[in-house]
Amino acid sequence: MGDFDLDDVLKDLGEPDANAPVEPSPQPGRAISSSEMSSHKTLHDHDEQQPVQAMGGLTDLSELYQPDDNPSTEPECLGSALLARGVITAEQLATAERVAKQTPDRSLAQILIDTGIDEVAVQELVASASRLPFERIDFESTDSHDHKAFNKLGAEYCKENLVLPLRREGTRVVVGTTNPDDVFLLDDVKRRLGVPSIKHVLVTGYDIRGVIELLDESEAEEYDVDDILADVDEDDVEVVKEEQQDADLEDAESSPVVRYVNHIIQTATKEGASDIHIEPDDKSLKVRFRIDGVLFEMMNTPKKMHAALTSRIKIMANLDIAERRLPQDGRIRATVLGRKLDLRVSTVPTPKGEKTVMRILDTRSINVTLDELGFAEDTLTIWKNQIAQPHGIILVTGPTGSGKTTTLYSSLKQMDLRKLNVSTVEDPVEYNLSGVTQIQTHERIGMTFAKALKALLRQDPDVVMLGEIRDMETATIAIQAALTGHLVLSTLHTNDAPSSITRLINIGIEPFLVGAALNAVLAQRLVRRICNYCKHDVPIKDELVEFVQMHGITSEKLAYGKGCQRCRETGYAGRQGLYELLVMDDQTRDAVARNPNVTEFRRTCSERGMVSLREDGFKKVAAGVTTVEEILRVTEATI
């Protein structure tokens, strides 16, 4: 019957009656190869002429295989099994499932392996679910594979398709692959090898690559460099630059690439991401979104798409697609899901290719009032009084990404823009504010913060917002502006409010000028809020009881998030501000004039009633807004 071996089929089926003819039983949901189809037809013709005896209660050969009404549930079964065995965590599974939805051409098993999950554990479960044998390859052994069959297929073919002929069993060749659904690949292997049948086993990609790499090394050792160079002429290789650029441009403007870049941006907007990271790896291209201050892997695309995706983004941002050696910055203005967005694009060269980061500047994120930022009621009242002052300096401090710009913009919107001349100097201008004069610095042409601020002071301003005080010149002009009747708002990169005063003194400003010009300093951080959909109360751990009591929490339980689909199994959704407000009064001004050290000045501020970041954080823990772990992550004990 052609290449059909009935004994082999019976052996695979595991039926006790070796004399009874049966149909080949493919795996549920698995396509049937051409050879199996031919054999199936032969048996079917035979079946029409001669009834088949019942085998184990089966009276009809069609009962041996029923099409799967419910498509493969492998992802759910695989994820649950790995979770039950402790191979992965719920968060890792949620991340992988999310990536699988965004990249349907890749299986859950492939995504899990790419993210660093133990490949052996994953492949064992996949093999079990697919009813295939699973084998490990001792690639350092001389009998690790069938050398004759391997040479017939070729190393490049085996490496590209992750397939390896392992051994011969009679007339049949045992072939290992990493995918249980490699039906067409197995047919191609059988055709290339010219064998009547093959047996499919599942192996790990690590083992296949190990065999091929060891073979490459052993072959490399036999090469004679002089023999190779003897046949090479200097003119044999000609570097072509223009054609490479045109090819990249053509790929970048092809419809699938355009659609995929649009898909990335749309998905990031839907998920509420603040940044998109496109990172080349050795074998794949990772797409990660920063959501609520934490990076989540969302997509895992083939590495071959890297050049086209990067070029497409560069075209959108009006960058030079031929320049891959230097960092580049650009801007994309787009309408996504009916919303106008600005995307700030940055590319940097790495050994694995260019990494691209896009910051999503959504005007909706700054269209929040001061009441919605998470200020305590008394702190909010004091802050509103401070931004209503006619002159002086008000500083907002904190690390990058702590929400300083949002606080400043919300404060500007609180002002009466019809009666006040409000101007800003920023690097860059991130959001357009109606009724506000905004100036962007340009270091290359000498348009620095100091120069822009000098020009603004001739424009009859009432309120000036500086993007950042970076040097003595800028700080000096800001101090002079505050002392001559202007209200100056700015940011500073310090850990807390009291250290801002010593930073200004260290920059070179005289202590008496700092004390005279400074009105208030607001230090802030952002913590993740507990997800409202999976929030529940949990007894406080024994090791934390004394610690939380020391910070004024007397309850026996605290709120935590279990983790659900809405919060990506993290237990957190959204962010909340922590605030430390230092208001200068006569006593603190006198202390500043004496040029105190940070510890001494911080103690003075606390005695004057300043609530520290950590104290404000534990108030929010007691209110069930966030968790102790989040507070400890973003704050430090200061006194």
XYZ file of C-alpha atoms in Angstrom:
639
model
C 0.000 0.000 0.000
C 2.549 2.594 -1.112
C 4.503 4.081 1.761
C 1.895 3.166 4.348
C 3.172 0.811 7.064
C 0.220 -0.746 8.937
C 2.410 -2.206 11.674
C 3.848 1.209 12.408
C 0.397 2.750 12.683
C -0.798 0.000 15.018
C 2.324 0.486 17.114
C 1.632 4.225 17.412
C -2.026 3.616 18.257
C -1.075 1.127 20.930
C -3.908 -1.288 19.995
C -3.577 -4.841 21.370
C -4.862 -6.477 18.163
C -2.018 -6.180 15.688
C -3.950 -8.035 12.937
C -6.951 -5.765 12.809
C -6.732 -3.076 10.104
C -7.366 0.449 11.364
C -7.242 3.986 10.078
C -4.354 6.250 11.070
C -5.441 8.353 14.039
C -4.064 11.847 13.834
C -3.815 14.060 16.876
C -6.943 16.099 17.682
C -6.929 19.266 15.639
C -3.805 18.129 13.640
C -3.821 18.178 9.848
C -3.178 14.889 8.003
C -0.106 14.665 5.806
C -0.332 13.705 2.141
C 1.083 10.230 2.806
C -1.452 9.636 5.568
C -4.271 10.813 3.266
C -3.185 8.295 0.643
C -3.083 5.518 3.227
C -6.441 6.597 4.614
C -8.018 6.301 1.156
C -6.530 2.826 0.636
C -7.975 1.590 3.918
C -11.303 3.227 3.176
C -11.553 1.436 -0.192
C -10.691 -1.807 1.559
C -13.318 -1.090 4.211
C -16.092 -0.799 1.614
C -15.387 -4.332 0.412
C -14.876 -6.031 3.779
C -16.488 -5.123 7.131
C -14.067 -4.453 9.934
C -14.427 -6.357 13.163
C -15.146 -4.402 16.312
C -12.025 -3.300 18.202
C -12.491 -2.433 21.827
C -16.130 -1.492 21.291
C -15.553 0.508 18.059
C -17.778 -0.689 15.225
C -17.014 2.115 12.749
C -13.579 3.257 11.669
C -14.830 6.875 11.636
C -15.010 6.699 15.424
C -11.230 6.595 15.546
C -11.060 10.265 14.536
C -13.620 12.970 15.098
C -12.926 16.568 14.034
C -12.466 18.834 17.008
C -15.595 21.013 17.265
C -13.890 23.219 19.799
C -10.586 24.572 18.401
C -7.421 23.765 20.288
C -7.451 24.851 23.893
C -3.692 24.345 24.146
C -2.935 27.870 25.408
C -5.307 27.594 28.363
C -4.283 24.013 29.197
C -0.573 24.768 28.799
C -0.759 27.939 30.883
C -2.750 26.269 33.648
C -0.410 23.270 33.744
C 2.705 25.458 33.930
C 1.046 27.560 36.616
C 0.137 24.453 38.637
C 3.709 23.146 38.434
C 5.120 26.493 39.577
C 7.095 26.954 36.354
C 5.545 30.404 35.752
C 3.677 33.002 37.798
C 0.184 34.342 37.145
C 1.675 37.650 36.015
C 4.022 35.924 33.541
C 1.099 33.925 32.156
C -1.066 37.043 31.802
C 1.774 38.828 29.986
C 2.317 35.903 27.607
C -1.413 35.578 26.863
C -1.602 39.290 26.162
C 1.352 39.047 23.770
C -0.285 36.009 22.104
C -3.453 38.026 21.420
C -1.424 40.819 19.836
C 0.772 38.445 17.777
C -1.533 35.613 16.640
C 1.145 34.133 14.356
C 3.101 32.979 17.426
C 1.944 30.250 19.804
C 1.762 30.677 23.568
C 4.560 28.103 23.967
C 6.885 30.077 21.645
C 6.175 33.324 23.515
C 6.807 31.732 26.918
C 10.124 30.284 25.723
C 11.171 33.636 24.230
C 10.517 35.352 27.568
C 12.940 32.995 29.343
C 10.603 30.305 30.744
C 12.221 26.840 31.035
C 11.960 25.425 27.505
C 12.146 21.808 28.668
C 9.146 22.200 30.993
C 7.115 23.941 28.283
C 7.946 21.419 25.549
C 7.213 18.439 27.823
C 3.681 19.722 28.420
C 3.156 20.626 24.751
C 4.258 17.120 23.738
C 1.936 15.560 26.297
C -1.025 17.649 25.102
C -0.218 16.794 21.470
C 0.319 13.078 22.238
C 3.835 13.152 20.842
C 7.009 11.709 22.391
C 9.375 14.260 23.936
C 13.144 13.716 23.758
C 16.284 15.505 24.912
C 19.323 15.469 22.600
C 22.788 14.883 23.957
C 24.320 17.180 21.355
C 27.881 16.515 22.567
C 27.495 12.826 21.720
C 28.582 11.479 18.324
C 25.206 9.696 18.073
C 23.206 12.854 18.717
C 21.706 12.769 15.211
C 21.646 10.941 11.875
C 24.662 12.462 10.101
C 23.743 11.169 6.640
C 20.198 12.545 6.786
C 21.448 15.808 8.324
C 23.936 16.364 5.493
C 21.171 15.664 2.994
C 18.952 18.360 4.524
C 21.772 20.818 5.098
C 22.719 22.804 8.214
C 21.032 26.003 6.992
C 17.729 24.207 6.377
C 17.793 22.553 9.808
C 18.752 25.814 11.543
C 16.127 27.879 9.746
C 13.286 25.394 10.352
C 14.520 24.033 13.720
C 14.325 20.425 12.545
C 16.804 17.585 13.124
C 16.853 13.963 11.889
C 17.752 11.952 14.983
C 18.081 8.288 13.941
C 16.703 5.517 11.754
C 14.267 2.867 12.944
C 14.104 0.372 10.108
C 12.906 2.211 7.009
C 11.603 5.076 9.090
C 13.536 8.204 10.162
C 12.865 9.762 13.578
C 12.693 13.544 13.141
C 12.660 16.088 15.963
C 11.036 19.541 15.683
C 9.975 22.222 18.171
C 6.381 22.548 16.954
C 3.731 19.804 17.225
C 1.897 21.161 14.148
C 4.822 20.967 11.702
C 2.836 18.836 9.203
C 3.978 20.534 6.019
C 7.556 20.699 7.281
C 7.533 16.936 7.974
C 6.184 16.247 4.473
C 8.979 18.397 3.025
C 11.601 16.594 5.132
C 10.284 13.206 3.985
C 10.424 14.343 0.356
C 13.979 15.705 0.730
C 15.225 12.554 2.486
C 13.373 10.209 0.103
C 12.157 7.913 2.901
C 8.823 6.067 3.010
C 7.804 7.345 6.458
C 8.992 9.392 9.398
C 8.268 9.429 13.106
C 7.687 12.839 14.688
C 9.071 13.636 18.153
C 9.182 16.955 19.982
C 12.545 18.408 21.097
C 13.825 21.750 22.343
C 15.192 24.462 20.086
C 18.151 24.736 22.466
C 19.191 21.154 21.690
C 18.844 21.566 17.912
C 20.861 24.781 17.898
C 23.482 23.132 20.137
C 24.003 20.296 17.651
C 24.303 22.678 14.686
C 26.640 25.091 16.498
C 28.963 22.270 17.541
C 29.012 21.011 13.947
C 29.800 24.531 12.693
C 32.695 24.797 15.171
C 34.170 21.441 14.186
C 33.907 22.335 10.489
C 35.477 25.745 11.126
C 38.507 24.104 12.696
C 39.147 22.214 9.442
C 39.138 25.353 7.260
C 42.443 26.514 5.799
C 42.380 30.311 5.725
C 45.099 30.528 3.042
C 43.112 28.263 0.702
C 40.020 30.403 1.132
C 41.838 33.714 0.568
C 43.597 32.366 -2.522
C 40.328 32.407 -4.449
C 39.215 35.856 -3.236
C 39.876 38.976 -5.288
C 39.736 42.519 -3.878
C 37.000 43.489 -6.334
C 34.778 40.503 -5.540
C 32.781 42.434 -2.919
C 31.429 45.895 -3.639
C 29.687 47.894 -0.920
C 26.301 49.201 -2.119
C 24.747 51.897 0.045
C 22.003 53.454 -2.044
C 20.317 50.159 -2.876
C 20.251 49.207 0.799
C 18.598 52.495 1.676
C 16.018 52.124 -1.102
C 15.261 48.570 0.016
C 14.693 49.713 3.594
C 12.486 52.539 2.367
C 10.462 50.168 0.207
C 10.022 47.727 3.109
C 9.146 50.540 5.509
C 6.405 51.849 3.245
C 4.921 48.430 2.507
C 1.362 47.978 3.662
C 1.959 45.290 6.366
C 4.677 47.359 8.067
C 2.540 50.514 8.024
C -0.382 48.587 9.479
C 1.770 46.973 12.161
C 3.232 50.301 13.348
C -0.295 51.717 13.463
C -1.393 48.655 15.426
C 1.382 49.187 17.999
C 0.439 52.847 18.528
C -3.300 52.117 18.701
C -2.807 49.293 21.199
C -0.600 51.498 23.386
C -3.249 54.224 23.350
C -6.009 51.776 24.311
C -3.903 50.362 27.157
C -3.150 53.844 28.517
C 0.619 53.484 28.028
C 2.953 56.438 28.505
C 5.888 54.981 26.540
C 6.461 52.417 23.790
C 9.789 50.536 23.790
C 10.835 48.665 20.627
C 13.897 46.634 21.605
C 15.905 44.335 19.295
C 17.061 41.053 20.808
C 19.171 38.248 19.390
C 16.274 36.379 17.793
C 13.195 38.530 18.258
C 11.943 42.077 18.554
C 10.294 42.961 21.856
C 7.603 45.614 22.093
C 7.019 46.804 25.671
C 4.592 49.403 27.020
C 5.093 51.447 30.180
C 1.744 51.382 31.963
C 1.362 53.025 35.376
C 5.124 53.421 35.560
C 5.897 49.711 34.990
C 7.001 48.060 31.725
C 4.878 45.211 30.330
C 5.881 43.046 27.366
C 3.031 43.259 24.871
C 4.301 41.862 21.552
C 7.096 39.624 20.340
C 7.730 39.949 16.610
C 10.288 38.297 14.305
C 13.708 39.986 14.242
C 13.524 40.333 10.449
C 10.870 43.047 10.856
C 13.209 45.264 12.907
C 14.763 47.300 10.072
C 11.442 47.960 8.344
C 9.650 48.951 11.582
C 12.453 51.317 12.637
C 12.575 52.893 9.168
C 8.805 53.376 9.141
C 8.887 55.162 12.503
C 11.802 57.320 11.311
C 9.863 58.289 8.184
C 6.883 59.295 10.321
C 9.159 61.396 12.574
C 11.081 62.968 9.651
C 14.370 61.374 10.733
C 17.261 60.150 8.574
C 16.622 56.455 7.881
C 20.161 55.983 6.526
C 21.790 57.116 9.803
C 22.030 54.161 12.154
C 25.199 55.089 14.046
C 24.008 58.176 15.931
C 21.052 58.799 18.291
C 18.173 60.719 16.729
C 15.156 62.556 18.161
C 11.937 63.471 16.435
C 8.233 64.013 16.853
C 5.139 62.423 15.338
C 1.794 64.185 15.330
C -1.021 61.695 14.830
C -4.720 61.169 15.357
C -5.329 57.848 17.082
C -8.823 56.565 17.838
C -10.173 60.075 17.296
C -7.664 61.678 19.694
C -4.811 63.989 18.710
C -1.529 62.680 20.066
C 2.106 63.762 19.958
C 4.707 61.008 20.052
C 8.250 61.990 21.001
C 10.563 59.558 19.188
C 14.099 58.679 20.269
C 16.406 56.143 18.620
C 19.773 54.929 19.924
C 22.220 52.474 18.307
C 22.940 49.219 20.169
C 25.017 46.160 19.217
C 21.793 44.311 18.320
C 20.338 47.162 16.265
C 18.602 50.466 16.905
C 16.331 50.718 19.919
C 13.340 53.022 19.518
C 11.354 54.617 22.337
C 8.198 56.652 21.731
C 6.750 58.774 24.538
C 3.017 59.297 24.121
C 2.044 62.870 24.938
C -1.722 62.800 25.394
C -3.407 66.095 26.252
C -5.998 64.145 28.231
C -3.312 63.240 30.792
C -2.803 66.912 31.700
C -6.450 67.889 31.544
C -6.835 67.142 35.233
C -7.494 69.630 37.975
C -5.437 69.986 41.121
C -8.297 68.349 43.047
C -7.806 65.114 41.050
C -4.070 64.726 41.646
C -4.359 63.139 45.106
C -3.442 66.069 47.370
C -4.504 65.849 51.004
C -7.147 68.488 51.712
C -4.929 70.743 53.863
C -1.947 70.384 51.475
C -4.146 71.308 48.504
C -5.415 74.453 50.255
C -1.864 75.597 51.053
C -0.667 74.853 47.492
C -3.509 76.871 45.940
C -2.603 79.789 48.193
C 1.036 79.551 47.120
C 0.349 79.634 43.355
C -1.857 82.680 43.956
C 1.073 84.684 45.393
C 2.200 87.727 43.328
C 5.923 86.927 43.390
C 8.525 84.446 44.564
C 9.821 81.034 43.473
C 7.819 77.815 43.767
C 9.686 74.569 43.063
C 8.357 71.114 42.222
C 10.961 68.377 42.744
C 11.231 64.684 42.067
C 12.848 62.192 39.669
C 11.946 61.821 35.997
C 8.419 60.468 35.541
C 7.129 61.560 38.948
C 4.417 63.846 37.532
C 6.100 67.242 37.978
C 4.983 68.578 34.569
C 1.381 67.514 35.176
C 1.343 69.320 38.545
C 2.795 72.502 37.037
C 0.380 72.523 34.075
C -2.579 71.906 36.378
C -1.367 74.794 38.551
C -1.143 77.124 35.530
C -4.684 76.194 34.504
C -5.822 77.133 37.998
C -4.731 80.724 37.331
C -6.833 83.394 35.634
C -5.164 83.314 32.227
C -7.333 86.182 30.922
C -5.846 88.645 33.411
C -2.315 87.265 33.711
C 0.530 87.080 31.203
C 1.789 83.515 31.684
C 4.902 82.324 29.797
C 6.896 79.094 29.852
C 10.392 77.997 28.821
C 10.564 74.239 28.203
C 12.833 71.597 26.715
C 10.915 70.394 24.820
C 7.386 71.857 24.768
C 5.421 68.694 25.527
C 1.833 69.982 25.585
C 0.231 73.027 23.990
C -1.554 75.217 26.536
C -4.189 77.669 25.353
C -3.617 81.223 26.591
C 0.024 80.565 27.543
C 3.152 81.743 25.688
C 5.429 78.707 25.318
C 9.105 78.898 24.267
C 11.276 75.891 23.423
C 15.005 75.943 24.125
C 17.529 75.106 21.412
C 21.012 74.451 22.778
C 22.718 74.238 19.366
C 21.873 77.832 18.456
C 22.420 79.169 21.970
C 18.752 79.371 22.979
C 19.324 78.222 26.558
C 17.022 78.429 29.587
C 18.909 81.502 30.794
C 18.727 83.321 27.442
C 15.025 82.533 26.971
C 14.265 83.651 30.525
C 16.083 86.951 29.976
C 14.015 87.578 26.849
C 10.764 86.715 28.650
C 11.436 89.197 31.432
C 11.229 91.958 28.799
C 7.780 90.687 27.756
C 5.984 92.032 30.852
C 5.259 88.602 32.397
C 3.233 87.962 35.534
C 3.993 84.243 35.833
C 6.989 82.399 34.348
C 7.305 78.627 34.289
C 10.818 77.230 33.804
C 11.131 73.637 32.643
C 14.086 73.044 34.940
C 16.748 74.944 36.888
C 19.967 73.286 35.756
C 22.807 75.721 36.332
C 23.870 78.811 38.230
C 23.034 81.242 35.417
C 19.431 80.055 35.141
C 19.038 79.946 38.929
C 20.419 83.484 39.296
C 18.019 84.956 36.712
C 15.094 83.063 38.305
C 16.011 84.461 41.747
C 16.256 87.996 40.309
C 12.901 87.605 38.563
C 11.274 86.450 41.802
C 12.759 89.348 43.779
C 11.590 91.901 41.201
C 7.928 90.984 41.381
C 7.380 87.883 39.214
C 6.018 84.504 40.214
C 8.427 81.803 38.980
C 7.468 78.110 38.858
C 10.149 75.550 38.088
C 11.329 71.982 38.644
C 14.445 70.591 40.286
C 15.775 67.048 40.461
C 16.149 66.343 44.187
C 14.985 63.520 46.443
C 12.865 65.613 48.806
C 11.795 69.187 49.533
C 14.451 70.245 52.113
C 17.355 69.106 49.916
C 16.188 71.543 47.180
C 17.381 74.460 49.310
C 20.856 72.993 49.755
C 20.938 72.175 46.002
C 20.355 75.834 45.109
C 23.077 76.890 47.558
C 25.456 74.292 46.097
C 24.722 75.593 42.583
C 26.168 78.905 43.734
C 23.228 81.024 44.946
C 23.861 82.950 48.162
C 21.871 81.474 51.095
C 20.242 84.814 51.970
C 18.956 85.152 48.376
C 17.498 81.621 48.466
C 15.729 82.362 51.748
C 14.357 85.672 50.456
C 13.128 84.461 47.039
C 11.816 80.962 47.769
C 8.139 80.615 48.723
C 7.531 76.854 48.730
C 8.904 73.515 47.573
C 6.697 70.556 46.611
C 8.334 67.122 46.407
C 6.269 64.371 44.807
C 6.220 60.732 43.731
C 3.743 58.527 41.903
C 2.559 55.207 43.351
C 0.242 52.660 41.790
C -3.336 52.529 43.053
C -4.933 49.261 44.156
C -7.253 47.894 41.455
C -10.862 48.566 42.483
C -12.099 45.401 40.731
C -10.007 42.928 42.736
C -9.401 44.878 45.950
C -9.789 42.864 49.144
C -8.578 43.091 52.741
C -5.669 40.902 53.855
C -4.342 40.442 57.409
C -1.078 42.284 57.956
C 1.988 40.023 57.875
C 3.590 39.450 61.267
C 6.883 40.985 60.177
C 5.093 44.197 59.089
C 2.821 44.715 62.113
C 5.310 46.685 64.190
C 6.495 48.656 61.155
C 3.032 49.844 60.082
C 2.048 50.599 63.678
C 5.110 52.827 63.924
C 3.662 54.795 60.985
C 0.270 55.239 62.615
C -1.695 52.287 61.139
C -3.624 50.449 63.875
C -5.974 48.252 61.810
C -5.353 44.500 61.570
C -5.987 44.301 57.815
C -4.803 46.244 54.758
C -6.206 46.457 51.241
C -4.469 44.566 48.419
C -5.333 43.631 44.848
C -5.704 39.923 44.024
C -4.909 40.459 40.356
C -7.444 40.287 37.527
C -7.641 40.769 33.764
C -8.432 44.467 34.141
C -5.144 45.109 36.000
C -3.021 42.558 34.051
C -2.793 40.315 37.129
C -0.752 42.958 38.988
C -3.364 44.093 41.524
C -2.781 47.753 40.556
C -4.583 50.090 38.147
C -3.884 53.810 37.798
C -1.551 56.024 39.808
C -1.754 58.385 42.760
C 0.518 61.212 43.865
C 2.436 61.435 47.146
C 3.286 64.980 48.227
C 5.699 66.667 50.624
C 5.061 70.418 50.849
C 7.608 72.731 52.462
C 6.354 76.302 52.972
C 8.947 78.898 53.895
C 8.209 81.006 56.983
C 10.370 83.387 59.021
C 11.980 80.610 61.062
C 12.892 78.454 58.049
C 14.192 81.540 56.180
C 16.495 82.290 59.113
C 17.655 78.655 59.095
C 18.414 78.859 55.341
C 20.448 82.061 55.845
C 22.738 80.111 58.201
C 23.500 77.620 55.383
C 22.473 74.457 57.284
C 23.255 70.884 56.218
C 20.433 68.774 54.787
C 19.785 66.640 57.885
C 19.628 69.626 60.200
C 17.314 71.568 57.870
C 15.048 68.548 57.305
C 14.615 68.157 61.055
C 13.721 71.862 61.347
C 11.099 71.492 58.595
C 9.526 68.446 60.281
C 9.308 70.342 63.568
C 7.529 73.141 61.687
C 4.836 70.680 60.546
C 6.053 69.421 57.167
C 4.534 66.026 56.248
C 7.176 63.831 54.577
C 6.593 61.725 51.460
C 6.613 58.506 53.473
C 4.171 59.889 56.052
C 1.806 60.975 53.277
C 2.218 57.545 51.690
C 1.209 55.671 54.842
C -1.857 57.889 55.144
C -2.866 56.629 51.706
C -2.108 53.025 52.772
C -4.434 53.455 55.764
C -7.101 54.849 53.405
C -6.843 51.735 51.181
C -5.506 53.640 48.171
C -2.146 51.877 47.771
C 0.053 49.271 49.472
C 3.012 49.308 51.857
C 5.210 47.744 49.140
C 4.505 50.646 46.778
C 5.361 53.242 49.426
C 8.652 51.509 50.246
C 9.425 51.285 46.511
C 9.264 55.038 45.852
C 10.165 56.657 49.188
C 13.024 56.453 51.650
C 13.262 56.975 55.384
C 14.595 60.504 55.854
C 14.670 61.041 59.623
